[in-house]
CSV table of C-alpha atoms in Angstrom, one decimal:
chain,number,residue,atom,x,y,z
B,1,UNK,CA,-1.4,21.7,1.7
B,2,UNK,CA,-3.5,21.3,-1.5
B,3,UNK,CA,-3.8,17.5,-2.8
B,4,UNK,CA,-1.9,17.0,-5.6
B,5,UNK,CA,-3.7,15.2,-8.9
B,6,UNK,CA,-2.7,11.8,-9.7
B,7,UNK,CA,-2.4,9.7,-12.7
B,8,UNK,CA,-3.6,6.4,-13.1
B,9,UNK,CA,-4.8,3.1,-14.9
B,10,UNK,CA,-8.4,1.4,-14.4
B,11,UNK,CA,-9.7,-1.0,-16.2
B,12,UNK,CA,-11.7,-4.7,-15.9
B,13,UNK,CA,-15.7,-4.7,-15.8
B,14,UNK,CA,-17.7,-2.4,-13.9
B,15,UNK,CA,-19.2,-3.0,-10.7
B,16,UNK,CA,-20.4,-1.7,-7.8
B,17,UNK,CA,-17.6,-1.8,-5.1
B,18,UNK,CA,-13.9,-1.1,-7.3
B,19,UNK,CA,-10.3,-3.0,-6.4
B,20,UNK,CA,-8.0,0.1,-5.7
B,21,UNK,CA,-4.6,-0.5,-5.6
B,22,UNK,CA,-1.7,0.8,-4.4
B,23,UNK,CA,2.0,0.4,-5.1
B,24,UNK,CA,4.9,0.4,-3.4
B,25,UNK,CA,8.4,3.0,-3.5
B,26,UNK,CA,9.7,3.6,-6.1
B,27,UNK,CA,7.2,1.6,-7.9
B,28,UNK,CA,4.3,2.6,-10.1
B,29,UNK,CA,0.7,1.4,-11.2
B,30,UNK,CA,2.5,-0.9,-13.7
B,31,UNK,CA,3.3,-2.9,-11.2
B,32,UNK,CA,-0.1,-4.3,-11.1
B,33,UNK,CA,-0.6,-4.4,-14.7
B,34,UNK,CA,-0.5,-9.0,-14.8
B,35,UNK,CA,-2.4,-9.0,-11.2
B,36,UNK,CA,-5.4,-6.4,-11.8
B,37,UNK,CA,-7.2,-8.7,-14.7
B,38,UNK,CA,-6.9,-11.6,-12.7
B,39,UNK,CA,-8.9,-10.3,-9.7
B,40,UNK,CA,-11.9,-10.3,-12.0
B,41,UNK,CA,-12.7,-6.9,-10.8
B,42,UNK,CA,-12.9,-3.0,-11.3
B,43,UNK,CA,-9.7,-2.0,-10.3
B,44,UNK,CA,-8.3,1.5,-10.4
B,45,UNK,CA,-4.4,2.0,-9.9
B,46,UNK,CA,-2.9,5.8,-9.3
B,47,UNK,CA,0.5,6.4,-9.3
B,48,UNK,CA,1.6,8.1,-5.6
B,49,UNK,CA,3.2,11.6,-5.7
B,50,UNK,CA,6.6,11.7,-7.2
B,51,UNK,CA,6.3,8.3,-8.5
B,52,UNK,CA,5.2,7.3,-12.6
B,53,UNK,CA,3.0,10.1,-14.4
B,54,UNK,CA,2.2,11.9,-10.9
B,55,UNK,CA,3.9,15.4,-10.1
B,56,UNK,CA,7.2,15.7,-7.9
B,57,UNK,CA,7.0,17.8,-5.3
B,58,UNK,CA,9.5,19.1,-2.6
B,59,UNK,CA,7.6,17.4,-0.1
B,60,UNK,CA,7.0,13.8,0.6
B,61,UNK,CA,5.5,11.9,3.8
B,62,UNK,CA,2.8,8.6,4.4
B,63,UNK,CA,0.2,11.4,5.3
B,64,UNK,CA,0.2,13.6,1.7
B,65,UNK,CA,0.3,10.1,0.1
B,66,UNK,CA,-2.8,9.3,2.1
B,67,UNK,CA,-4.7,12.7,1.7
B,68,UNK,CA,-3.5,12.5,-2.4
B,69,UNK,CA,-5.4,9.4,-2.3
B,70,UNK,CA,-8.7,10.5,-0.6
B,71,UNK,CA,-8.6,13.8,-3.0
B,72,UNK,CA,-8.3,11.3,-5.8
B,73,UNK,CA,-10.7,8.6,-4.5
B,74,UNK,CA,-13.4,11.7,-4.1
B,75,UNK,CA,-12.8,13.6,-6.9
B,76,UNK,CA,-14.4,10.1,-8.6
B,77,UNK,CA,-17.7,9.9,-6.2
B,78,UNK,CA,-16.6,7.1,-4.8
B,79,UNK,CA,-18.2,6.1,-1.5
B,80,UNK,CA,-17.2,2.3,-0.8
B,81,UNK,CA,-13.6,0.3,-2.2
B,82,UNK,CA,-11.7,-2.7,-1.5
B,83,UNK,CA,-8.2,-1.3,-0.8
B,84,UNK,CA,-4.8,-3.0,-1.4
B,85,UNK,CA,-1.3,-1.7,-0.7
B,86,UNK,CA,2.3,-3.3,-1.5
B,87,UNK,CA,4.7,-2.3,1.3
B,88,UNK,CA,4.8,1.8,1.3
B,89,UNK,CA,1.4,1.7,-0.6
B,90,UNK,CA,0.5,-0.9,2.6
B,91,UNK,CA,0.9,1.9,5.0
B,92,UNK,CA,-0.5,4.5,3.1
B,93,UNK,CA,-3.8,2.2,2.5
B,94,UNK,CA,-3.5,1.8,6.2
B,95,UNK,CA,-4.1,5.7,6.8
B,96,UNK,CA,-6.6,5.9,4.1
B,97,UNK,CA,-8.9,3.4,6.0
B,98,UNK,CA,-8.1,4.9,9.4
B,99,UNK,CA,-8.9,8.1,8.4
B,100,UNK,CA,-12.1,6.9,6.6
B,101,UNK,CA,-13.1,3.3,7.9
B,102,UNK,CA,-16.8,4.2,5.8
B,103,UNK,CA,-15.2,4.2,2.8
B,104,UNK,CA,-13.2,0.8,2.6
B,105,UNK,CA,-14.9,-2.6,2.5
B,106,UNK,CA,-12.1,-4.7,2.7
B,107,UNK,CA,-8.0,-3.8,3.3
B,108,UNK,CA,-5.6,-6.1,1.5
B,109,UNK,CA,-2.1,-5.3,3.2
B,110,UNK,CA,1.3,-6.9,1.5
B,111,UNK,CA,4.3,-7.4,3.2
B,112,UNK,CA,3.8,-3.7,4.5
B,113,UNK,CA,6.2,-2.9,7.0
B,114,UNK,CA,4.5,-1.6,10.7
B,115,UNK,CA,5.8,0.7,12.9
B,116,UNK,CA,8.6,-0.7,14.2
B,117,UNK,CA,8.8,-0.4,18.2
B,118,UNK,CA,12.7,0.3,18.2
B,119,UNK,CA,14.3,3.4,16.1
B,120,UNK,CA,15.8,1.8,12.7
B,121,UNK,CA,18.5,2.3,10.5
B,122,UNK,CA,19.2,2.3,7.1
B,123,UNK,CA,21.9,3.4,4.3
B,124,UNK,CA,20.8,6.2,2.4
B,125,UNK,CA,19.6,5.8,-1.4
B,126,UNK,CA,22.0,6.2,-4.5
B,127,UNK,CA,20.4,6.2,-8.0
B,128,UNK,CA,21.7,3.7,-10.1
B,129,UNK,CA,21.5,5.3,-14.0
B,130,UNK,CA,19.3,7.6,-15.4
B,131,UNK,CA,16.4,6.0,-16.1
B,132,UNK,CA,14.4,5.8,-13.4
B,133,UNK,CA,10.4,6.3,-13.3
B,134,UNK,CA,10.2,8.0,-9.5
B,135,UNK,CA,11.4,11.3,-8.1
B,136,UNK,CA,15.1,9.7,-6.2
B,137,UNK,CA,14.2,12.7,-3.4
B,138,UNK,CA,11.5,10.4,-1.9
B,139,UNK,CA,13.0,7.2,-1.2
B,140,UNK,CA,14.9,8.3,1.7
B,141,UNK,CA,12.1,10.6,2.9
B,142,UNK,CA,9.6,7.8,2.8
B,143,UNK,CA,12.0,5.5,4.1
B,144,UNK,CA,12.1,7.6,7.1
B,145,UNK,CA,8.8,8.0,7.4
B,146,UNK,CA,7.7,3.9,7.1
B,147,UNK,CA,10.9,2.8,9.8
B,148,UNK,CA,9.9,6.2,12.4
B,149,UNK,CA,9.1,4.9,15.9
B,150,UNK,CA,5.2,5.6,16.0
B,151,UNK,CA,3.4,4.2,19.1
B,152,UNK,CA,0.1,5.9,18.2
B,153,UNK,CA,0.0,3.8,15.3
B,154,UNK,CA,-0.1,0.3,17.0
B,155,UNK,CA,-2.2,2.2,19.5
B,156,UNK,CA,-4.9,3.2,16.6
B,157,UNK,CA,-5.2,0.0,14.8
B,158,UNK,CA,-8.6,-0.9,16.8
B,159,UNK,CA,-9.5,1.7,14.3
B,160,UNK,CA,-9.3,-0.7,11.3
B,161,UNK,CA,-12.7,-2.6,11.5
B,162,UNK,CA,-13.0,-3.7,8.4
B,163,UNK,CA,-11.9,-7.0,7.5
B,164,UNK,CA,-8.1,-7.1,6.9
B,165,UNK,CA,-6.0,-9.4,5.2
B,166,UNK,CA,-2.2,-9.5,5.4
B,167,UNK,CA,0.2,-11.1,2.9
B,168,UNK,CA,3.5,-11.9,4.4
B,169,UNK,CA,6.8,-13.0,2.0
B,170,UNK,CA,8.3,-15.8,3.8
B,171,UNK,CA,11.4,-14.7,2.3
B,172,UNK,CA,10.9,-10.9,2.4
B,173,UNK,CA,14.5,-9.5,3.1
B,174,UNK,CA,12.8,-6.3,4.0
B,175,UNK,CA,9.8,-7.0,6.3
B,176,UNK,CA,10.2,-9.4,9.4
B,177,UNK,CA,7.6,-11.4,9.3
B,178,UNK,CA,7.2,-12.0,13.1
B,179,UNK,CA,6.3,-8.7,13.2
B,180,UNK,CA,3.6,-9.4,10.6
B,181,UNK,CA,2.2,-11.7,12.7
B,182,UNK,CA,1.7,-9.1,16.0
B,183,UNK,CA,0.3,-7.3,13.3
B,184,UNK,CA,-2.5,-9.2,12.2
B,185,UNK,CA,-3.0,-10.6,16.0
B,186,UNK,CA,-3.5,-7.0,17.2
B,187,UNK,CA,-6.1,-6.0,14.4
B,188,UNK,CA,-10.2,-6.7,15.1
B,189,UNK,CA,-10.8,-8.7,12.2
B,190,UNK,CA,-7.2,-9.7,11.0
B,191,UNK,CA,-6.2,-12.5,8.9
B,192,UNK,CA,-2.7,-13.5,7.5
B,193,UNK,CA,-1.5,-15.6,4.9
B,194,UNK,CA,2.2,-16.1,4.1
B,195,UNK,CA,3.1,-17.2,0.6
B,196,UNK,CA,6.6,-18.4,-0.9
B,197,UNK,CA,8.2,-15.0,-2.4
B,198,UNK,CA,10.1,-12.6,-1.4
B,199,UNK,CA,9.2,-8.5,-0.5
B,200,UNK,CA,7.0,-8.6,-3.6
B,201,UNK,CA,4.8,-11.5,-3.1
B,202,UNK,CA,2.3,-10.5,-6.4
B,203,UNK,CA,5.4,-10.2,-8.7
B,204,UNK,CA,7.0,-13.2,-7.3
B,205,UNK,CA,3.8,-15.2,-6.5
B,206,UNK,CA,1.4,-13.9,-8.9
B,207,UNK,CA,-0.7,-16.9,-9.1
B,208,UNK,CA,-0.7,-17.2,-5.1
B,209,UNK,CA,-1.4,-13.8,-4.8
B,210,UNK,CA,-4.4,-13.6,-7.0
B,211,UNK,CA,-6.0,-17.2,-5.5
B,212,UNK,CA,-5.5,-15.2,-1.9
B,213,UNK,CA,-7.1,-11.6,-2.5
B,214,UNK,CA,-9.4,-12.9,-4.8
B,215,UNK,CA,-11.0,-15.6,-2.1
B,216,UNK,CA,-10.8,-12.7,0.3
B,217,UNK,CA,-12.5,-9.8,-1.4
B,218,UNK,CA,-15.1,-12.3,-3.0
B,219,UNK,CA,-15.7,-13.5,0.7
């Protein structure tokens, strides 16, 4: 299936190797919008498929995320990024730097559930109002996707070379932080921090967050 085109923000001074970033469901690339300046960077940040400015489709998985993402990311010429992902956007940064390890420096990975090694269960979405900036379809489907048993996943990580850095909520109600830390332990060149927030450490820890991936990509 063809790549769809994606919307998306950029700004901050050019350099050489560009911040991308990622959000997380239902979210958008406003969510980075008091983070991005503060890195000091480039940064580019595209909206995923059904979410912001960015077609709906019928169809949503990790995978057409990830391939939407490499279109996009070629479609500029661009040959080497730093890489960060909230939570959904973690994994799908995840498959972007499996699938092309070349291409990203440095992964920045927060509070991004992994596969989880036992089947999990959850209650299914209900849209609350009207106004809502995401195709509702997805949630559920992505949902899927993120909890699905996957041991090929775990099993693939010695894929991820590159330096990676993993930003844990201590207070995330979504992602167990335990299994954060296999995580982290089972990557080549892991790292993780965990910082006082909840799910969405840069919203609730923006000053945290920045001082973090900032020392890391700078590294």
């Amino acid at each position: 299936m063809d790549a769809l085109p994606l919307a998306w923000k950029e700004g901050g001074p050019p350099g050489d190797v560009p911040v991308v970033l990622i959000h997380g469901l239902t979210g958008t690339s406003g969510t980075w919008d008091p983070i991005a300046p503060a890195l000091g960077r480039h940064w580019i940040a595209p909206d995923m498929r059904g979410h912001g400015a960015s077609p709906r489709h019928s169809d949503y998985t990790l995978d057409l995320m990830a391939a939407d993402t490499l279109a996009f990311l070629n479609a500029r010429g661009l040959t080497e990024i730093d890489l960060v992902g909230h939570s959904m956007g973690g994994r799908v940064a995840t498959l972007v730097a499996r699938e092309r390890p070349g291409l990203v420096r440095r992964l920045v990975l927060e509070d991004s559930f992994p596969a989880p090694h036992e089947p999990q269960v959850f209650e299914p979405y209900v849209v609350l109002g009207d106004e809502v900036d995401f195709d509702p379809v997805v949630v559920d489907l992505i949902r899927t996707g993120v909890r699905t048993v996957d041991p090929a996943w775990w099993a693939r990580l010695g894929e991820l070379t590159m330096p990676v850095l993993v930003v844990g909520g201590a207070y995330s109600e979504l992602v167990p932080q335990e299994a954060l830390a296999a995580f982290a332990s089972a990557l080549p060149d892991g790292r993780r921090v965990v910082l006082g927030a909840g799910h969405s450490v840069h919203a609730e820890d923006p000053e945290g967050f920045v001082k973090e991936v900032a020392a890391f990509l700078n590294r």
